[in-house]
Amino acid sequence: MAQAGSIVSPDEGNEKQPLGLLLVAIPVLLIVWLVIWPIISAVIDTLWRSDGHGHVGFDASSYVFFFTDTYSLNNLALTLWTTGICAALLLICCLPIALYLRFGRGRITGYVQTLAILPLFVPSIILAYAFIRVLGPNGFYDIVLHGLGLPKLRTPYLTPWGPVIGLVWDNIPLTVLILLSGLGSVKDQAVEAARDVGANRLQVLRHIIMPTISNSILVALSFAVLGIFSAFTLPYLLGPASPEMMGPFMQRTFDDVNDPVAAVTQAVISFAFCILFGLFYVRSVARNQGRQP
Amino acid sequence: MTAITATSQKAPISSLATIRTKADLAGITLAIILTLAVIVPLLVVALWAFSEVWRYPHLLPQQFGLRFWNQTLSRDDVWDALGLSLRLSTVVVAVAAVICLPASYAFSRMRFFGRDTLFLSFLAAHAFPKFGLLVTIAAIFLRLDLIGTFWGVALIQLVNILMFMIWIPVAAFQAIDKRMEEAARDVGAGPLRVFWSITLPQAAPTIIAALLLSFVTTFYETDGAWLIGAPEIRTTPVLMIGFINNEMVIQYGAVLSVLLWVPSAIALIFARRFIGGDAFARGFGG
Amino acid sequence: MAVLKIENVSKIFQGGTTAVDDLSLEVSDGELVCLLGPSGSGKSTLLRMVGGFERPTQGKIFIDEADITDQWPERRPTAMVFQSHALWSHMNVFKNVAFGLRLRGLPAAEIRQNVEGVLEMVGLAGYGKRMIHQLSGGQQQRVALARSLVLEPKILLLDEPFASLDQHLRERLREEVRDIQQRLKITTLFVTHGQDEALSMADRIVVMRDGRTEQIGRPDAVYRKPLTPFVAGFIGTMNLVEGQVMRGAFTRAGIRVPLPVADGPATLAVRPEALDLIAAEPGQAQVHRITDFGTHGIVDLELSDGTRLKSMATQPNALRPGQGVDLVPRALTVYRESREIYRDVHD
């Protein structure tokens, strides 16, 4: 095999090597079969449908139904609202954490870092359970408030804010990590030079740091949006029954209502709403890849 | 991960040193907020797992004990779910290792037609809203009668970890000095021997970490297991959803959470030591 | 023991870069030949072709008359010491050295004996149990050398083995490697870009440039009689002055050196130690700076057009900056179009 592999230098790729293709074939075929093909087939199956007499033709009725059905539209609106709020909250929470981890010199940076990364290691199902025990009715924070003689919390459990809190919690680590990796390219000397010419901390943030990490922010947001838009477990367990987010909506349509075509239509609509973020994500990873071969 | 690199990069910044006390204030504020948001919920779950009676509005459980551990651990559905999850994760990770490690090696060391494009194609699984993708796969599985079967769930999990299992080992293989392999050829080792005696041991820590990560990810994956598997295939997270939705005894869920979370956290923290910041950050495009 | 023959070998990489261009070389039995040249001159590529890690685009390579051009590295009787050491960090010292012997299926006792013998030879007796990261850079390089020597190769290949070491250690290892090589009488090809290394170790030096040999010869010959201005400039310090030969004399900014060559452009090459100075006012050149090294001094000179020259003086204190001097070359070489056209060696 690696007559090819280990000794031929990269410059020597002109020899055709079917062996390499052979070795990567199975994973690639899996991706084609279980990612690429389902997406293509989803679009085709929802647009070219049998009319019941064996005649297959163009038929966008499932989309027409979705966009005229108040319930579906409400679900979509809730999803967009949740995604937007989560993205904004994530940025508000994670940017200070990342900035502190990059520039802070206190002794507790290690502690802050551990805590910020910890949710990465907590499965969302355990998170959902903990959420209910803490923020649910008569949850731990209610107990604490009661003990302090304060009124009870208006619990976010089973309201649209439930999934928002859960999803933000869940996405903090990756957002912090991506922002941190972006902040890694902010040179200490650039900051020092800016302060040297008289910029205060806010001006340093605005003119030196933000322009450098804007790409990382976009990547972090794309990643969060892709994860949040069709999140299932947290909205399903923590969110309201109606309207519901696209994730639970699709699951119910598929399993309970037993209408795969409608469920797939909802999936395609989700794809359409996220396509820009997906493309951006792929583009920046690909570019990153090119930078460090 | 990236965080590890970030700490090491942290060189003293003289111009910011003057505001050290202020920065520390910011740190303390962040630490308190994060403690309340991250540690307290996990502690509460742990408390619940070891409490026998905890009625509102008592700040702490009135009675601690292991009664619910016994009860939880004597439930058949818990053991069935744990067994199934373990079997599923083992099978999925084993299959992934068999098909992905040779592929990773090929990606990192060989040249072939369409190499870069094929390599990036693994991003596709993460470039779409995940549950939407799952639904479209489910529609295909419906025609193949894979819904509600072990292998249906296994396939979903396999796709889920494919990118991990390709990208992280590729980074590991690429990090190995090619001269090490050449030196082995030089003293008389054939290509297969080089791979077995030099390349694989060198990449082993990272690859083990990737396997561990994949195992834990598969073990806890909820969305796909619920959509494709439930109710016939009840993995542990699926069982947990049941506990959250329908179970009157709060402690069952708590015990299961603690039981599952502690080993996985240890495993993952271990994994994190071995996976370089690059491998991770690259996977996320940071 | 072994003769290495390289015949008209060329290497053209995929992008079209010619790394080695129609090069021929014979290394005789027990000889140590240094490939010397700037980076990108093709010396490493040539070495890697001998080791089997690159395949020549053209030409043949023979070891003892056997054509090995198409043989895999594991089948060749060559052993390579890499610049980066390329030690296997997951094995200890003993296992690193023993790996090749184990592949040959030698009995354990014999392996142990051989490994311990070679470790002793490189000065690492008793280090077998150490892990690679516990060794210093110099020790790592000794392990790499031991790993190659233990296989008793016909040809030893060294690819800038001391490049990552500090000056002091480099000089010591240089001597040790040379001693071992002479004791074992092993045919060796050595790549370096350091002229000191080449001059002190080699039986013969091959000066390479752009994939071709510029000059092949014994160290003293290469030093004293560089065939081209490139070799003259690359090895040692050399004053290279470009000027014109007119009516039997080389001229440039006030200097005039009578030469028996035809008129035309020419490059004059004079070693600092072959350039004597005579105080004169105003003189052909001006003393710019004097650096005293104790045993000798280096005098920086400036011609009237700003050209800088160096002269080695045994009595540097006799001169002072700003003073005028006349130049008296004791030995010189003249080049035209990169070819030597005249040489005058007095001593």
PDB file of C-alpha atoms in Angstrom, chain B residues 57-256:
ATOM      1  CA  PRO B  57     -39.489  24.866  51.045  1.00  0.00           C
ATOM      2  CA  HIS B  58     -36.593  23.220  52.835  1.00  0.00           C
ATOM      3  CA  LEU B  59     -33.232  24.466  51.623  1.00  0.00           C
ATOM      4  CA  LEU B  60     -31.642  21.049  51.982  1.00  0.00           C
ATOM      5  CA  PRO B  61     -33.089  17.536  51.909  1.00  0.00           C
ATOM      6  CA  GLN B  62     -34.657  16.543  55.196  1.00  0.00           C
ATOM      7  CA  GLN B  63     -33.366  13.032  54.903  1.00  0.00           C
ATOM      8  CA  PHE B  64     -30.380  11.735  53.019  1.00  0.00           C
ATOM      9  CA  GLY B  65     -29.990   8.121  52.003  1.00  0.00           C
ATOM     10  CA  LEU B  66     -29.343   5.622  49.279  1.00  0.00           C
ATOM     11  CA  ARG B  67     -32.864   4.222  49.164  1.00  0.00           C
ATOM     12  CA  PHE B  68     -33.517   5.509  45.657  1.00  0.00           C
ATOM     13  CA  TRP B  69     -30.235   4.190  44.408  1.00  0.00           C
ATOM     14  CA  ASN B  70     -31.414   0.745  45.359  1.00  0.00           C
ATOM     15  CA  GLN B  71     -34.791   1.313  43.785  1.00  0.00           C
ATOM     16  CA  THR B  72     -33.381   2.769  40.586  1.00  0.00           C
ATOM     17  CA  LEU B  73     -30.811   0.043  40.250  1.00  0.00           C
ATOM     18  CA  SER B  74     -33.413  -2.668  40.720  1.00  0.00           C
ATOM     19  CA  ARG B  75     -35.490  -1.471  37.793  1.00  0.00           C
ATOM     20  CA  ASP B  76     -35.266  -3.698  34.751  1.00  0.00           C
ATOM     21  CA  ASP B  77     -35.830  -0.858  32.301  1.00  0.00           C
ATOM     22  CA  VAL B  78     -32.768   0.949  33.684  1.00  0.00           C
ATOM     23  CA  TRP B  79     -30.546  -2.084  33.183  1.00  0.00           C
ATOM     24  CA  ASP B  80     -32.026  -2.766  29.766  1.00  0.00           C
ATOM     25  CA  ALA B  81     -31.420   0.803  28.693  1.00  0.00           C
ATOM     26  CA  LEU B  82     -27.892   0.874  30.082  1.00  0.00           C
ATOM     27  CA  GLY B  83     -27.074  -2.426  28.423  1.00  0.00           C
ATOM     28  CA  LEU B  84     -28.523  -1.281  25.123  1.00  0.00           C
ATOM     29  CA  SER B  85     -26.674   2.034  25.251  1.00  0.00           C
ATOM     30  CA  LEU B  86     -23.397   0.315  26.023  1.00  0.00           C
ATOM     31  CA  ARG B  87     -23.906  -2.183  23.219  1.00  0.00           C
ATOM     32  CA  LEU B  88     -24.931   0.524  20.786  1.00  0.00           C
ATOM     33  CA  SER B  89     -21.984   2.791  21.625  1.00  0.00           C
ATOM     34  CA  THR B  90     -19.506  -0.077  21.457  1.00  0.00           C
ATOM     35  CA  VAL B  91     -20.767  -1.286  18.105  1.00  0.00           C
ATOM     36  CA  VAL B  92     -20.914   2.206  16.631  1.00  0.00           C
ATOM     37  CA  VAL B  93     -17.455   3.198  17.817  1.00  0.00           C
ATOM     38  CA  ALA B  94     -15.957  -0.118  16.712  1.00  0.00           C
ATOM     39  CA  VAL B  95     -17.468   0.180  13.250  1.00  0.00           C
ATOM     40  CA  ALA B  96     -16.397   3.813  13.053  1.00  0.00           C
ATOM     41  CA  ALA B  97     -12.839   2.890  14.032  1.00  0.00           C
ATOM     42  CA  VAL B  98     -12.649   0.151  11.425  1.00  0.00           C
ATOM     43  CA  ILE B  99     -13.877   2.318   8.574  1.00  0.00           C
ATOM     44  CA  CYS B 100     -12.520   5.705   9.659  1.00  0.00           C
ATOM     45  CA  LEU B 101      -8.954   5.032  10.763  1.00  0.00           C
ATOM     46  CA  PRO B 102      -7.782   3.710   7.381  1.00  0.00           C
ATOM     47  CA  ALA B 103      -9.661   6.561   5.739  1.00  0.00           C
ATOM     48  CA  SER B 104      -7.992   9.102   8.038  1.00  0.00           C
ATOM     49  CA  TYR B 105      -4.630   7.641   7.210  1.00  0.00           C
ATOM     50  CA  ALA B 106      -5.383   7.900   3.518  1.00  0.00           C
ATOM     51  CA  PHE B 107      -6.512  11.502   3.893  1.00  0.00           C
ATOM     52  CA  SER B 108      -3.401  12.497   5.768  1.00  0.00           C
ATOM     53  CA  ARG B 109      -0.743  10.600   3.843  1.00  0.00           C
ATOM     54  CA  MET B 110      -1.934   9.780   0.353  1.00  0.00           C
ATOM     55  CA  ARG B 111      -2.819  11.786  -2.687  1.00  0.00           C
ATOM     56  CA  PHE B 112      -5.815  10.824  -4.714  1.00  0.00           C
ATOM     57  CA  PHE B 113      -8.456  12.284  -6.915  1.00  0.00           C
ATOM     58  CA  GLY B 114     -10.829  14.632  -5.114  1.00  0.00           C
ATOM     59  CA  ARG B 115      -9.056  14.281  -1.785  1.00  0.00           C
ATOM     60  CA  ASP B 116      -9.726  17.771  -0.460  1.00  0.00           C
ATOM     61  CA  THR B 117     -13.349  17.827  -1.572  1.00  0.00           C
ATOM     62  CA  LEU B 118     -14.052  14.428  -0.080  1.00  0.00           C
ATOM     63  CA  PHE B 119     -12.384  15.481   3.136  1.00  0.00           C
ATOM     64  CA  LEU B 120     -14.587  18.543   3.401  1.00  0.00           C
ATOM     65  CA  SER B 121     -17.681  16.508   2.541  1.00  0.00           C
ATOM     66  CA  PHE B 122     -17.738  15.287   6.142  1.00  0.00           C
ATOM     67  CA  LEU B 123     -18.703  18.808   7.110  1.00  0.00           C
ATOM     68  CA  ALA B 124     -22.047  18.253   5.409  1.00  0.00           C
ATOM     69  CA  ALA B 125     -23.321  16.338   8.421  1.00  0.00           C
ATOM     70  CA  HIS B 126     -22.821  19.457  10.527  1.00  0.00           C
ATOM     71  CA  ALA B 127     -23.752  22.152   8.029  1.00  0.00           C
ATOM     72  CA  PHE B 128     -27.493  21.552   8.230  1.00  0.00           C
ATOM     73  CA  PRO B 129     -29.904  21.947  11.130  1.00  0.00           C
ATOM     74  CA  LYS B 130     -29.444  18.602  12.758  1.00  0.00           C
ATOM     75  CA  PHE B 131     -32.958  17.554  13.539  1.00  0.00           C
ATOM     76  CA  GLY B 132     -34.109  18.520  10.050  1.00  0.00           C
ATOM     77  CA  LEU B 133     -31.424  16.238   8.681  1.00  0.00           C
ATOM     78  CA  LEU B 134     -32.550  13.470  11.027  1.00  0.00           C
ATOM     79  CA  VAL B 135     -36.125  13.785   9.768  1.00  0.00           C
ATOM     80  CA  THR B 136     -35.050  13.469   6.147  1.00  0.00           C
ATOM     81  CA  ILE B 137     -32.959  10.415   7.053  1.00  0.00           C
ATOM     82  CA  ALA B 138     -35.924   9.010   8.949  1.00  0.00           C
ATOM     83  CA  ALA B 139     -38.022   9.404   5.794  1.00  0.00           C
ATOM     84  CA  ILE B 140     -35.486   7.215   3.961  1.00  0.00           C
ATOM     85  CA  PHE B 141     -35.330   4.698   6.817  1.00  0.00           C
ATOM     86  CA  LEU B 142     -39.115   4.477   6.721  1.00  0.00           C
ATOM     87  CA  ARG B 143     -38.890   2.974   3.237  1.00  0.00           C
ATOM     88  CA  LEU B 144     -36.104   0.634   4.336  1.00  0.00           C
ATOM     89  CA  ASP B 145     -37.930  -0.491   7.474  1.00  0.00           C
ATOM     90  CA  LEU B 146     -35.065   0.701   9.654  1.00  0.00           C
ATOM     91  CA  ILE B 147     -37.258   2.800  11.948  1.00  0.00           C
ATOM     92  CA  GLY B 148     -37.368   1.325  15.436  1.00  0.00           C
ATOM     93  CA  THR B 149     -34.439  -1.017  14.811  1.00  0.00           C
ATOM     94  CA  PHE B 150     -31.049  -1.265  16.455  1.00  0.00           C
ATOM     95  CA  TRP B 151     -29.224  -0.804  13.172  1.00  0.00           C
ATOM     96  CA  GLY B 152     -31.305   2.209  12.238  1.00  0.00           C
ATOM     97  CA  VAL B 153     -30.210   3.939  15.426  1.00  0.00           C
ATOM     98  CA  ALA B 154     -26.642   2.700  14.997  1.00  0.00           C
ATOM     99  CA  LEU B 155     -26.439   4.176  11.493  1.00  0.00           C
ATOM    100  CA  ILE B 156     -27.683   7.535  12.715  1.00  0.00           C
ATOM    101  CA  GLN B 157     -25.083   7.572  15.479  1.00  0.00           C
ATOM    102  CA  LEU B 158     -22.400   6.534  13.037  1.00  0.00           C
ATOM    103  CA  VAL B 159     -23.097   9.510  10.808  1.00  0.00           C
ATOM    104  CA  ASN B 160     -23.145  11.697  13.878  1.00  0.00           C
ATOM    105  CA  ILE B 161     -19.565  10.828  14.879  1.00  0.00           C
ATOM    106  CA  LEU B 162     -18.126  10.386  11.407  1.00  0.00           C
ATOM    107  CA  MET B 163     -16.587  13.836  11.318  1.00  0.00           C
ATOM    108  CA  PHE B 164     -14.919  13.419  14.728  1.00  0.00           C
ATOM    109  CA  MET B 165     -13.562  10.079  13.732  1.00  0.00           C
ATOM    110  CA  ILE B 166     -12.107  11.352  10.484  1.00  0.00           C
ATOM    111  CA  TRP B 167     -10.902  14.820  11.346  1.00  0.00           C
ATOM    112  CA  ILE B 168      -9.287  14.212  14.710  1.00  0.00           C
ATOM    113  CA  PRO B 169      -7.223  11.182  13.566  1.00  0.00           C
ATOM    114  CA  VAL B 170      -6.233  13.049  10.409  1.00  0.00           C
ATOM    115  CA  ALA B 171      -4.848  15.826  12.570  1.00  0.00           C
ATOM    116  CA  ALA B 172      -3.071  13.193  14.654  1.00  0.00           C
ATOM    117  CA  PHE B 173      -1.508  11.505  11.643  1.00  0.00           C
ATOM    118  CA  GLN B 174      -0.502  14.819  10.138  1.00  0.00           C
ATOM    119  CA  ALA B 175       1.221  15.811  13.343  1.00  0.00           C
ATOM    120  CA  ILE B 176       3.597  12.864  13.060  1.00  0.00           C
ATOM    121  CA  ASP B 177       6.972  13.722  11.615  1.00  0.00           C
ATOM    122  CA  LYS B 178       7.166  11.933   8.290  1.00  0.00           C
ATOM    123  CA  ARG B 179      10.851  11.368   8.865  1.00  0.00           C
ATOM    124  CA  MET B 180       9.944   9.025  11.704  1.00  0.00           C
ATOM    125  CA  GLU B 181       8.200   6.794   9.202  1.00  0.00           C
ATOM    126  CA  GLU B 182      11.038   7.163   6.731  1.00  0.00           C
ATOM    127  CA  ALA B 183      13.540   6.221   9.405  1.00  0.00           C
ATOM    128  CA  ALA B 184      11.579   3.039  10.019  1.00  0.00           C
ATOM    129  CA  ARG B 185      11.547   2.232   6.307  1.00  0.00           C
ATOM    130  CA  ASP B 186      15.258   2.907   6.350  1.00  0.00           C
ATOM    131  CA  VAL B 187      15.981   0.254   8.972  1.00  0.00           C
ATOM    132  CA  GLY B 188      13.972  -2.291   7.028  1.00  0.00           C
ATOM    133  CA  ALA B 189      10.303  -2.013   7.965  1.00  0.00           C
ATOM    134  CA  GLY B 190       7.725  -2.506   5.237  1.00  0.00           C
ATOM    135  CA  PRO B 191       4.844  -0.055   4.857  1.00  0.00           C
ATOM    136  CA  LEU B 192       2.390  -2.075   6.944  1.00  0.00           C
ATOM    137  CA  ARG B 193       4.964  -2.611   9.648  1.00  0.00           C
ATOM    138  CA  VAL B 194       5.664   1.131   9.704  1.00  0.00           C
ATOM    139  CA  PHE B 195       1.988   1.866  10.160  1.00  0.00           C
ATOM    140  CA  TRP B 196       1.622  -0.677  12.934  1.00  0.00           C
ATOM    141  CA  SER B 197       4.864  -0.013  14.841  1.00  0.00           C
ATOM    142  CA  ILE B 198       5.402   3.695  14.299  1.00  0.00           C
ATOM    143  CA  THR B 199       2.422   5.614  12.971  1.00  0.00           C
ATOM    144  CA  LEU B 200      -0.318   4.072  15.061  1.00  0.00           C
ATOM    145  CA  PRO B 201       1.517   4.236  18.417  1.00  0.00           C
ATOM    146  CA  GLN B 202       2.487   7.826  17.730  1.00  0.00           C
ATOM    147  CA  ALA B 203      -1.099   8.794  16.968  1.00  0.00           C
ATOM    148  CA  ALA B 204      -2.560   6.600  19.703  1.00  0.00           C
ATOM    149  CA  PRO B 205      -3.274   9.160  22.439  1.00  0.00           C
ATOM    150  CA  THR B 206      -5.234  11.394  20.115  1.00  0.00           C
ATOM    151  CA  ILE B 207      -7.012   8.481  18.495  1.00  0.00           C
ATOM    152  CA  ILE B 208      -7.993   7.043  21.861  1.00  0.00           C
ATOM    153  CA  ALA B 209      -9.329  10.434  22.832  1.00  0.00           C
ATOM    154  CA  ALA B 210     -11.370  10.554  19.632  1.00  0.00           C
ATOM    155  CA  LEU B 211     -12.749   7.092  20.341  1.00  0.00           C
ATOM    156  CA  LEU B 212     -13.661   8.102  23.863  1.00  0.00           C
ATOM    157  CA  LEU B 213     -15.324  11.269  22.678  1.00  0.00           C
ATOM    158  CA  SER B 214     -17.277   9.337  20.078  1.00  0.00           C
ATOM    159  CA  PHE B 215     -18.303   6.728  22.608  1.00  0.00           C
ATOM    160  CA  VAL B 216     -19.641   9.283  25.054  1.00  0.00           C
ATOM    161  CA  THR B 217     -21.317  11.291  22.305  1.00  0.00           C
ATOM    162  CA  THR B 218     -23.087   8.193  21.062  1.00  0.00           C
ATOM    163  CA  PHE B 219     -24.035   7.111  24.551  1.00  0.00           C
ATOM    164  CA  TYR B 220     -25.811  10.385  25.238  1.00  0.00           C
ATOM    165  CA  GLU B 221     -27.212  11.157  21.818  1.00  0.00           C
ATOM    166  CA  THR B 222     -30.894  11.832  22.329  1.00  0.00           C
ATOM    167  CA  ASP B 223     -32.456  13.376  19.213  1.00  0.00           C
ATOM    168  CA  GLY B 224     -31.729  10.581  16.770  1.00  0.00           C
ATOM    169  CA  ALA B 225     -32.390   7.813  19.261  1.00  0.00           C
ATOM    170  CA  TRP B 226     -35.773   9.294  20.083  1.00  0.00           C
ATOM    171  CA  LEU B 227     -36.819   9.947  16.479  1.00  0.00           C
ATOM    172  CA  ILE B 228     -35.546   6.730  14.924  1.00  0.00           C
ATOM    173  CA  GLY B 229     -35.489   4.338  17.872  1.00  0.00           C
ATOM    174  CA  ALA B 230     -38.292   5.132  20.302  1.00  0.00           C
ATOM    175  CA  PRO B 231     -40.238   3.423  21.593  1.00  0.00           C
ATOM    176  CA  GLU B 232     -38.820   0.057  20.504  1.00  0.00           C
ATOM    177  CA  ILE B 233     -35.157   0.942  21.006  1.00  0.00           C
ATOM    178  CA  ARG B 234     -34.922   2.539  24.410  1.00  0.00           C
ATOM    179  CA  THR B 235     -31.437   3.898  24.996  1.00  0.00           C
ATOM    180  CA  THR B 236     -30.602   5.481  28.330  1.00  0.00           C
ATOM    181  CA  PRO B 237     -31.352   9.064  27.234  1.00  0.00           C
ATOM    182  CA  VAL B 238     -34.679   7.916  25.803  1.00  0.00           C
ATOM    183  CA  LEU B 239     -35.460   6.312  29.149  1.00  0.00           C
ATOM    184  CA  MET B 240     -34.454   9.544  30.827  1.00  0.00           C
ATOM    185  CA  ILE B 241     -36.961  11.480  28.711  1.00  0.00           C
ATOM    186  CA  GLY B 242     -39.563   9.096  30.023  1.00  0.00           C
ATOM    187  CA  PHE B 243     -38.444   9.751  33.583  1.00  0.00           C
ATOM    188  CA  ILE B 244     -38.672  13.487  33.059  1.00  0.00           C
ATOM    189  CA  ASN B 245     -42.056  13.382  31.366  1.00  0.00           C
ATOM    190  CA  ASN B 246     -43.929  10.710  33.265  1.00  0.00           C
ATOM    191  CA  GLU B 247     -42.127   9.627  36.403  1.00  0.00           C
ATOM    192  CA  MET B 248     -43.554  10.815  39.718  1.00  0.00           C
ATOM    193  CA  VAL B 249     -40.464   9.814  41.699  1.00  0.00           C
ATOM    194  CA  ILE B 250     -38.012  12.641  41.129  1.00  0.00           C
ATOM    195  CA  GLN B 251     -35.036  10.710  42.472  1.00  0.00           C
ATOM    196  CA  TYR B 252     -34.989   8.114  39.674  1.00  0.00           C
ATOM    197  CA  GLY B 253     -33.948  10.769  37.189  1.00  0.00           C
ATOM    198  CA  ALA B 254     -31.444  12.228  39.627  1.00  0.00           C
ATOM    199  CA  VAL B 255     -29.821   8.892  40.348  1.00  0.00           C
ATOM    200  CA  LEU B 256     -29.629   8.070  36.664  1.00  0.00           C
TER     201      LEU B 256
END
